[in-house]
Coordinates of C-alpha atoms in Angstrom, one line a residue:
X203 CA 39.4 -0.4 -33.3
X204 CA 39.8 1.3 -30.0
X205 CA 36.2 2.9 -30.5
X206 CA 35.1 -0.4 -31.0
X207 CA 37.4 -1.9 -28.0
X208 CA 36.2 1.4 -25.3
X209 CA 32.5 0.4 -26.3
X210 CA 32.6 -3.1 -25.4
X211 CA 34.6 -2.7 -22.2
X212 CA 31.4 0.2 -21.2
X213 CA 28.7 -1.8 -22.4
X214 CA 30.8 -4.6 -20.4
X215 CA 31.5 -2.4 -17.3
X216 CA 27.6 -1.6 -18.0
X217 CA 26.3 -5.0 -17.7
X218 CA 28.2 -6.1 -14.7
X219 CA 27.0 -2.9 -12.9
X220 CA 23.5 -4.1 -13.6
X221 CA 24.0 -7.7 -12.5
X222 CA 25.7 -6.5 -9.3
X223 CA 23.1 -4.7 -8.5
X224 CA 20.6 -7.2 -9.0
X225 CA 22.7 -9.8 -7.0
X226 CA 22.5 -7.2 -4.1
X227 CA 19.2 -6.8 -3.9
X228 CA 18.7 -11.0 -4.2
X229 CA 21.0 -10.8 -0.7
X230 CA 19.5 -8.6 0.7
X231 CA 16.3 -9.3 0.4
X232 CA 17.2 -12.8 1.3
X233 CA 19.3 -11.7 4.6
X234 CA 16.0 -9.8 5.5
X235 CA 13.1 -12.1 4.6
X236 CA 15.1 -15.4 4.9
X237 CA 17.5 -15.1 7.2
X238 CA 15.8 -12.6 9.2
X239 CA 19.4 -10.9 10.1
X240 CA 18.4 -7.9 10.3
X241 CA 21.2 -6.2 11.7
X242 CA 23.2 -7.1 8.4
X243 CA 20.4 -6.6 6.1
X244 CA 20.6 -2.5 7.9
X245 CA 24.3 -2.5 6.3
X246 CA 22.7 -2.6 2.9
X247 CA 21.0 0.9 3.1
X248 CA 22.0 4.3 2.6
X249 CA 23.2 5.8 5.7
X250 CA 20.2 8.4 4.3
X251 CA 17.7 5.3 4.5
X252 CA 19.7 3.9 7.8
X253 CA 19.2 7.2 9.6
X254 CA 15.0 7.3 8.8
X255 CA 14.3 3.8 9.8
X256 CA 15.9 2.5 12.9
X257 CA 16.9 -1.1 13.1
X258 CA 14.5 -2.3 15.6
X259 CA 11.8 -0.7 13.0
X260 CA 12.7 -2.4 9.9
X261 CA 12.9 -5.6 12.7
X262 CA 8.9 -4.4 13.4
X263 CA 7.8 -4.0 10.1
X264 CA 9.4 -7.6 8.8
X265 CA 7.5 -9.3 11.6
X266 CA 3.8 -7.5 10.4
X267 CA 4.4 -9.0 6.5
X268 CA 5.3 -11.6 7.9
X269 CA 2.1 -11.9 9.2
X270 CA 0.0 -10.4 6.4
X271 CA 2.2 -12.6 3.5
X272 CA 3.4 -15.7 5.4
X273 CA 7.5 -16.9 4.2
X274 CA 8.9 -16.0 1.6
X275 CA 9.0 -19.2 -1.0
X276 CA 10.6 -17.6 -3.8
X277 CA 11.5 -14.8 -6.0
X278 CA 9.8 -15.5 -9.2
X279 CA 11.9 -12.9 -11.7
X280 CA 13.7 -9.5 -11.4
X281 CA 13.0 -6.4 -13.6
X282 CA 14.5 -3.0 -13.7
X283 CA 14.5 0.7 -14.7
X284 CA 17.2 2.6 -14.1
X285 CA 18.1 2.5 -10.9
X286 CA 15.1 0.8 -9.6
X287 CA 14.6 -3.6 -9.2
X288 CA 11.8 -4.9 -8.9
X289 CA 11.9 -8.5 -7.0
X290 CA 8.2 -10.4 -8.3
X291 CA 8.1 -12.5 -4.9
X292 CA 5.8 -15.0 -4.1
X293 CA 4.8 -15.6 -0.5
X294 CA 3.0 -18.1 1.3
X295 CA -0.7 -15.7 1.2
X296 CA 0.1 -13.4 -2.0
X297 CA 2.7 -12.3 -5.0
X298 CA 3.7 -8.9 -5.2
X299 CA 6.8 -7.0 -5.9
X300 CA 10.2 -5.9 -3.5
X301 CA 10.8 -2.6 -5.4
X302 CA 14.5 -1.7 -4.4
X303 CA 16.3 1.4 -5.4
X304 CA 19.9 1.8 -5.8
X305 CA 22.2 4.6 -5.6
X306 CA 25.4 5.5 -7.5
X307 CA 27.3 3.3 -4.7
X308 CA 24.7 0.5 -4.9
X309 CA 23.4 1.4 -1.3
X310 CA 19.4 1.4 -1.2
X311 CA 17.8 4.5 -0.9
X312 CA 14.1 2.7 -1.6
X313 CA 12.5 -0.2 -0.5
X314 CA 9.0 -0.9 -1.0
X315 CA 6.4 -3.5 -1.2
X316 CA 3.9 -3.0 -4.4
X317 CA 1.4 -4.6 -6.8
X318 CA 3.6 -6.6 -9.2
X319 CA 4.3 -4.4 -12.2
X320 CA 4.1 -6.2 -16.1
X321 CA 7.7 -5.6 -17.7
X322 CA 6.6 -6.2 -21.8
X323 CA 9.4 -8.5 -23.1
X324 CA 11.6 -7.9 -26.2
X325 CA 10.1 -10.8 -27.9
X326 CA 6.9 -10.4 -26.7
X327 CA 4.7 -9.9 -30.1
X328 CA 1.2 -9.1 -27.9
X329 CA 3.0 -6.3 -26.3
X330 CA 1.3 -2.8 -27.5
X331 CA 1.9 0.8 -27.1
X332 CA -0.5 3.9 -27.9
X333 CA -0.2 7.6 -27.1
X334 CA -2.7 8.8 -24.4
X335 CA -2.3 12.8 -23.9
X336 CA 1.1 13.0 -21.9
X337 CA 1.7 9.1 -21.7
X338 CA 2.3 6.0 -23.4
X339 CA -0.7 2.9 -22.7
X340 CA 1.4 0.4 -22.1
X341 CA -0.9 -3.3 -22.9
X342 CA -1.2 -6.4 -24.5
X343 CA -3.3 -6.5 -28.0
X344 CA -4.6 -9.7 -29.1
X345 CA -5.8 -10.0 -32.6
X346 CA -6.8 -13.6 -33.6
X347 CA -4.8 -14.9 -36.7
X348 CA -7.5 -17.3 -38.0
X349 CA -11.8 -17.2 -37.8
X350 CA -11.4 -13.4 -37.2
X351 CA -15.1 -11.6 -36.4
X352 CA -13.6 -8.1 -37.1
X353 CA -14.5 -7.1 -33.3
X354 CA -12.3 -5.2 -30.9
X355 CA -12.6 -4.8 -26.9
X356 CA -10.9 -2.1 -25.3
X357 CA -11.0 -3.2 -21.4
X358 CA -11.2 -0.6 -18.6
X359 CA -10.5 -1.4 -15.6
X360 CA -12.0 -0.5 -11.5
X361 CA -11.0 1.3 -9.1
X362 CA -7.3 1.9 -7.8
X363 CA -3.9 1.7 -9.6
X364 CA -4.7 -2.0 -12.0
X365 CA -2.7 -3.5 -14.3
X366 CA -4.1 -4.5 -17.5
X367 CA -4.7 -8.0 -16.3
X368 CA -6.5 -6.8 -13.7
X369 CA -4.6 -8.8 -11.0
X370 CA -5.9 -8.9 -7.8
X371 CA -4.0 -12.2 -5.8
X372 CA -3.7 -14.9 -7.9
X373 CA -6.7 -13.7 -10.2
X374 CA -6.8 -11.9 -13.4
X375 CA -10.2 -11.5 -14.3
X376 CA -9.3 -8.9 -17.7
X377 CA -6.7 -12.1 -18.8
X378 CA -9.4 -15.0 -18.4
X379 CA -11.8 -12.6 -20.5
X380 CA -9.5 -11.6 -23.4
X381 CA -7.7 -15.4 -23.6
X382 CA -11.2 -16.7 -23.8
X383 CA -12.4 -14.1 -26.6
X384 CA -9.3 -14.7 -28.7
X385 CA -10.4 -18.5 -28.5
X386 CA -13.3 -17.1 -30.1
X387 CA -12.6 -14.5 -32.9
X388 CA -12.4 -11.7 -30.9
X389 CA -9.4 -9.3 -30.5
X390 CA -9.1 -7.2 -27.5
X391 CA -6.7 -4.7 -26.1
X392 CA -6.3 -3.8 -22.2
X393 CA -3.5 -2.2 -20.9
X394 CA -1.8 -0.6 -17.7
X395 CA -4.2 2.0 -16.3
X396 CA -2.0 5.1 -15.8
X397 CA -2.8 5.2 -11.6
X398 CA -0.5 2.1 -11.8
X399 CA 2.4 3.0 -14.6
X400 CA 2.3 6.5 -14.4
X401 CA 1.0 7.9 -10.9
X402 CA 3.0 10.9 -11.0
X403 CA 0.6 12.2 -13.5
X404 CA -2.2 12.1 -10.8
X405 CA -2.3 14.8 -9.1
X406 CA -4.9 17.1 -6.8
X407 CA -6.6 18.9 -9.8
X408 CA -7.1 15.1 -11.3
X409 CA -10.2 13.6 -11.4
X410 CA -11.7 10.4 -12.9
X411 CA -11.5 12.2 -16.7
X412 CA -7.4 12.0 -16.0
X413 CA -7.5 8.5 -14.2
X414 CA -10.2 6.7 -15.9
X415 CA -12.1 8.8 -18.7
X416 CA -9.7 10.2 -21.0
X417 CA -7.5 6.9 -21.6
X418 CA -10.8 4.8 -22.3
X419 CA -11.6 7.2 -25.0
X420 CA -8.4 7.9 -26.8
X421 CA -7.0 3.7 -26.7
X422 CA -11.5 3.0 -28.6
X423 CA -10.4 6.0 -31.0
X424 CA -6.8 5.0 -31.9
X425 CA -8.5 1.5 -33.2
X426 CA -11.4 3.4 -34.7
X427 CA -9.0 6.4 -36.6
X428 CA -6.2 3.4 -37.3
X429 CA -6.9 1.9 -41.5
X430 CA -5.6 -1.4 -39.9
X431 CA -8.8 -2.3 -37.8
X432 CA -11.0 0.1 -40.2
X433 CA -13.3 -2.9 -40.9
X434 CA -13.4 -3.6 -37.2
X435 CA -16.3 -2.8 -35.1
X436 CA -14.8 -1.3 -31.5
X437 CA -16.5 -1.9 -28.2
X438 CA -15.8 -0.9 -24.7
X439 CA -15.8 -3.1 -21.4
X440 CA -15.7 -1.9 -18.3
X441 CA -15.6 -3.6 -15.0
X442 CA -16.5 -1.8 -11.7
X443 CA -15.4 1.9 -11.6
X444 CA -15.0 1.7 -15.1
X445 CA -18.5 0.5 -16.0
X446 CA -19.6 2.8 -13.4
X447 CA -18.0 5.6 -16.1
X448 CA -19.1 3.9 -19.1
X449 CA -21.6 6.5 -19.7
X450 CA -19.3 9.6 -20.0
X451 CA -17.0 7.4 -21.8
X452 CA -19.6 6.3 -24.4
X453 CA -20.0 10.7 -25.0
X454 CA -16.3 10.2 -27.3
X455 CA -15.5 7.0 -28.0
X456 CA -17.8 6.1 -30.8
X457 CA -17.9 2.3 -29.9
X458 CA -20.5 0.0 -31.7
X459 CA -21.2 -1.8 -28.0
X460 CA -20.7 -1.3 -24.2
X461 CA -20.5 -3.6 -22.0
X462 CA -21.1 -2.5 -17.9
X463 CA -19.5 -5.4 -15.6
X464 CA -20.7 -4.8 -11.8
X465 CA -20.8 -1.2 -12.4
X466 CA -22.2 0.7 -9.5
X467 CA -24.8 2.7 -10.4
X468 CA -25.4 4.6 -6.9
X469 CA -22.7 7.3 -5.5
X470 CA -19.2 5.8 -5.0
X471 CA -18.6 7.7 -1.7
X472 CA -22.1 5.7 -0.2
X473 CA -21.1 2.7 -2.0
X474 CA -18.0 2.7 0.3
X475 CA -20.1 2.8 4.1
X476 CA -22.1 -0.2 2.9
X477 CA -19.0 -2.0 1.8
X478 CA -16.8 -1.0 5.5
X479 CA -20.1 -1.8 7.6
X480 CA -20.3 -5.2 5.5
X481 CA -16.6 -6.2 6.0
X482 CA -16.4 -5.1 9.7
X483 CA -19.5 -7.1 10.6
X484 CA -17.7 -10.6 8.9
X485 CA -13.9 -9.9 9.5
X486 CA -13.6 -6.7 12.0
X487 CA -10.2 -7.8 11.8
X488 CA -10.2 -6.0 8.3
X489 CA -12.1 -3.1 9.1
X490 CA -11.9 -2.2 12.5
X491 CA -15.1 0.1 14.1
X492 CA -13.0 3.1 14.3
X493 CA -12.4 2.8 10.3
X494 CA -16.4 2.4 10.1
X495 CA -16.9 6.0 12.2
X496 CA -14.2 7.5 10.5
X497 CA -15.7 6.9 6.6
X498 CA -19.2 7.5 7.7
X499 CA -17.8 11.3 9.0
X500 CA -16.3 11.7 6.1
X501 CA -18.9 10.4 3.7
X502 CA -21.1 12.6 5.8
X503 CA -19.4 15.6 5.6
X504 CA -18.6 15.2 1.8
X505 CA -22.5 14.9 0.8
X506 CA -23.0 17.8 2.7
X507 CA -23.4 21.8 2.3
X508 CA -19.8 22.2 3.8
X509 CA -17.8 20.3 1.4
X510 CA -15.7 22.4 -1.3
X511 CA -12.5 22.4 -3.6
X512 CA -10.6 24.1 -0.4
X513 CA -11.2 21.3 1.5
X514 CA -8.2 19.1 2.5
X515 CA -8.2 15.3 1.2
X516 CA -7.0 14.5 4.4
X517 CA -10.7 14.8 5.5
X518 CA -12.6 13.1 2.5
X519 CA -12.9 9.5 1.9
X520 CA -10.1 7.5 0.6
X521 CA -7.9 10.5 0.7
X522 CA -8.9 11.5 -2.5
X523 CA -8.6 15.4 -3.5
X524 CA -11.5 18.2 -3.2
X525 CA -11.5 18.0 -7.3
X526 CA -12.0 14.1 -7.7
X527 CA -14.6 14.2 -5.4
X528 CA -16.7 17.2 -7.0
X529 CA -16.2 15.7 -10.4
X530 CA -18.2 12.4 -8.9
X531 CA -20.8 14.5 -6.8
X532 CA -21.4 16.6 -10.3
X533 CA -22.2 13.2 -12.1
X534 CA -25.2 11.1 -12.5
X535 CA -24.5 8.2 -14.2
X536 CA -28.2 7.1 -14.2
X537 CA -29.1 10.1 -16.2
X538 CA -26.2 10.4 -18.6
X539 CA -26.5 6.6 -19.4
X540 CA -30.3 7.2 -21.5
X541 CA -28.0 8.7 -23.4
X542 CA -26.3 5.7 -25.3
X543 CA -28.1 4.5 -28.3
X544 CA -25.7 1.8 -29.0
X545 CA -26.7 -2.2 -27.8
X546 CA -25.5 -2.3 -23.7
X547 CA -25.3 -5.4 -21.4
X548 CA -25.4 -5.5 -18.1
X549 CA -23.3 -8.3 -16.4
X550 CA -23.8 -8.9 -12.1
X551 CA -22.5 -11.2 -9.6
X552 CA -25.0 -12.3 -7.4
X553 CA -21.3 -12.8 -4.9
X554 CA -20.8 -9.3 -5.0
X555 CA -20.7 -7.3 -1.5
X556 CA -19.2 -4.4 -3.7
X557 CA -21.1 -3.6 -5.4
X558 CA -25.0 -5.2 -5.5
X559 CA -27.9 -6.1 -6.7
X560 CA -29.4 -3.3 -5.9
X561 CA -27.2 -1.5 -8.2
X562 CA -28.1 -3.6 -11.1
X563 CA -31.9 -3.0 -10.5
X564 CA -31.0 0.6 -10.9
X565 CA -29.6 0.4 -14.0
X566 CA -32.4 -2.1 -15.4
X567 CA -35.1 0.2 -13.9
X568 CA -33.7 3.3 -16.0
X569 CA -33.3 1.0 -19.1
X570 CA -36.8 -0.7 -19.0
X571 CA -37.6 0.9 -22.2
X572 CA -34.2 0.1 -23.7
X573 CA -35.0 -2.9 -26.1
X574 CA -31.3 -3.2 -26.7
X575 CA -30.5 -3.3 -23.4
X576 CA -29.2 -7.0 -22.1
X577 CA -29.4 -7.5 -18.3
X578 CA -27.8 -10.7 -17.0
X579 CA -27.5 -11.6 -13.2
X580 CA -25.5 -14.8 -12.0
X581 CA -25.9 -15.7 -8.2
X582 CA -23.0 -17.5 -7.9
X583 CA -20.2 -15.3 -9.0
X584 CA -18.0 -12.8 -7.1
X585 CA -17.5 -8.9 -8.0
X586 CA -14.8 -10.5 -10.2
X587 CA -17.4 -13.2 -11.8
X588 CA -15.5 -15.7 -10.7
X589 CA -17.7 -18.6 -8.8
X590 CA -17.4 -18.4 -5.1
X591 CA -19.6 -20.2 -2.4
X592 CA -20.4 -19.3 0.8
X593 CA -21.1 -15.6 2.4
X594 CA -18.6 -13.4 0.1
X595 CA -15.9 -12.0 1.4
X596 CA -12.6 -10.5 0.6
X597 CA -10.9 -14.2 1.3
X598 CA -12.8 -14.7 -2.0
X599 CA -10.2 -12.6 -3.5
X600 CA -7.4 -14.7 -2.1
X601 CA -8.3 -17.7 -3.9
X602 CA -6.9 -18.7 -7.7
X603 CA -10.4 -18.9 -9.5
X604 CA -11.2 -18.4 -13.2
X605 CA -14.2 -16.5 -15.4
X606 CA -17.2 -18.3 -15.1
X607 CA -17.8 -20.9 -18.8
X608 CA -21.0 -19.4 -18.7
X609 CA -20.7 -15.5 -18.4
X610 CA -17.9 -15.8 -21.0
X611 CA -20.6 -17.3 -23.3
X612 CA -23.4 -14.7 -22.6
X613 CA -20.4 -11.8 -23.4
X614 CA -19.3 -13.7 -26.6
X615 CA -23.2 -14.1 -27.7
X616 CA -23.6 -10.1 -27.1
X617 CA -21.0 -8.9 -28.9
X618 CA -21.3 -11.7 -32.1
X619 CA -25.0 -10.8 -32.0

């Protein structure tokens, strides 16, 4: 009985530690976004914290999100792990997450504004885990439960740390695809990419095989090895960077299908003066001309003799290490995709400043002779195939759309076919 009665009173003394805490950061994030006090919201930190951000700084940088995220309207739910909250907030322009971190004395020792992070829930039946070499996949698996095709769609994901909906503003592009195969017989499985849940595992010796490659590969052979889905046939999708990949992805994976969505088929790194000289001409408010000079030097000095694994990240593009950047130089997509003798399509946005056209005629010019090959352009849709209208531009990307009807068709028709 007193086992029993010193259990409930920690898992008691437990609870109401973590509700205190998440009451704190509620005040404090309201004293500072709300209130604007910031002289009272200072009291909440760590005199660690205090003593690394003056007052009249935290003051400066509230006023900029301010300006980039409009009010605060409302704190839509609060996760944690460990010592670490994180506050899903909408704003007036965006919804993101207030990550706070407590210490033993619950003072803050973090505060940062990220990507809103997907917390599976206990009685969430969708929610699904596999082993990727030193991580878990965290993702959602959706199997239909009636008019079953016995086809499976592993999603991966573009560029940056993405979750597996592939959230960017109010749009989830990955969501609107898998939601609208289920409709349709067709399971799927996308998860977190590990730049998002696990970015300590990145590191300067990582390249797009770590990021990108490896977790592709493993999540198509754990459905392929697994006697559960041995009737299935397994197919890979990827959007962007991850279509852009699809070729050394196709070397392991043993799918039946790929499917390239807006996949760049020219270099990344001159991908990426195109796309700043393209946003500073619309909105140089976004890209100012310095930033323009400063990725064309580095773009420069990466395509040239000079560039090695010494050289500091600090002077390549995206601050991306010497060994990312030689993995990418090293491949040629346009080759290593004559490789794959499985049925391809080809899906692109004629919306797209990202990546273009021109890209897609690449990728149909190397294929002519590829009778399997599917090549579908739609001049209305964004880099996220969502239907946008007038010059595109990265406001596109702040405005709730869904998949286009029709592309979800074309996708369903291929992969049924």
């Amino acid at each position: 009985m007193k086992k029993l009665l010193a259990f409930f009173f920690i898992a008691l003394s437990l609870f109401s530690f973590s509700q205190d805490r998440k009451e704190i950061g509620n005040t404090f994030i309201k004293t500072l976004l709300v209130d604007k006090d910031i002289e009272k919201a200072y009291t909440f930190f760590d005199p660690s914290i205090a003593g690394q951000i003056p007052a009249a700084q935290l003051k400066e940088i509230t006023t900029q999100l301010s300006g980039q995220l409009g009010s605060l309207k409302q704190i839509l739910e609060v996760n944690n792990e460990k010592e670490t909250y994180y506050y899903y907030s909408e704003f007036e322009k965006s919804k993101l997450d207030i990550q706070v971190t407590f210490n033993e004395a619950n003072k803050i020792i973090g505060f940062f504004f990220v990507p809103h992070k997907i917390f599976d829930k206990a009685d969430d039946k969708t929610a699904f885990k596999i082993k990727s070499d030193d991580i878990e996949l965290k993702g959602t698996l959706l199997v239909p439960a009636s008019d079953n095709k016995k086809k499976l769609v592993i999603f991966v994901h573009g560029s940056g740390p993405q979750d597996r909906d592939e959230t960017i503003g109010d749009n989830k592009p990955f969501k609107d695809i898998a939601e609208y195969f289920y409709t349709h017989g067709i399971a799927s499985y996308r998860y977190d990419k590990r730049t998002y849940s696990n970015p300590e595992t990145f590191n300067e010796q990582s390249t797009v095989e770590q990021e990108t490659i490896n977790d592709a590969v493993n999540a198509a052979l754990y459905f392929k090895n697994n006697k559960d889905y041995q009737d299935y046939q397994i197919l890979v999708l990827g959007h962007s960077q991850g279509a852009f990949l699809m070729p050394k992805i196709a070397e392991k994976a043993q799918a039946s299908k790929y499917i390239f969505l807006a996949g760049n088929a020219r270099p990344l790194q001159n991908l990426l003066v195109e796309q700043f000289e393209y946003i500073h001409a619309i909105e140089p408010d976004k890209i100012s001309q310095e930033a323009v000079q400063n990725i064309k030097k580095q773009v420069a000095f990466l395509n040239s003799s000079q560039f090695n694994l010494n050289t500091p990240k600090s002077e390549l593009p995206l601050g991306q290490p010497a060994a990312y950047w030689k993995y990418l130089k090293d491949y040629n997509q346009l080759n290593e995709v004559k490789k794959i003798k499985e049925p391809m399509f080809f899906a692109q946005g004629g919306k797209d400043y990202q990546v273009t056209e021109k890209d897609f005629n690449l990728w149909k010019n190397e294929l002519k002779n590829d009778k399997t090959a599917v090549f579908k352009f739609y001049p209305a849709l964004s880099h996220l195939f969502i239907p946008v209208s007038g010059k595109p531009s990265p406001k596109n990307y702040e405005i709730k759309g869904k998949v286009d009807e029709q592309f979800l068709k074309d996708l369903v028709q291929f992969i049924l076919k």
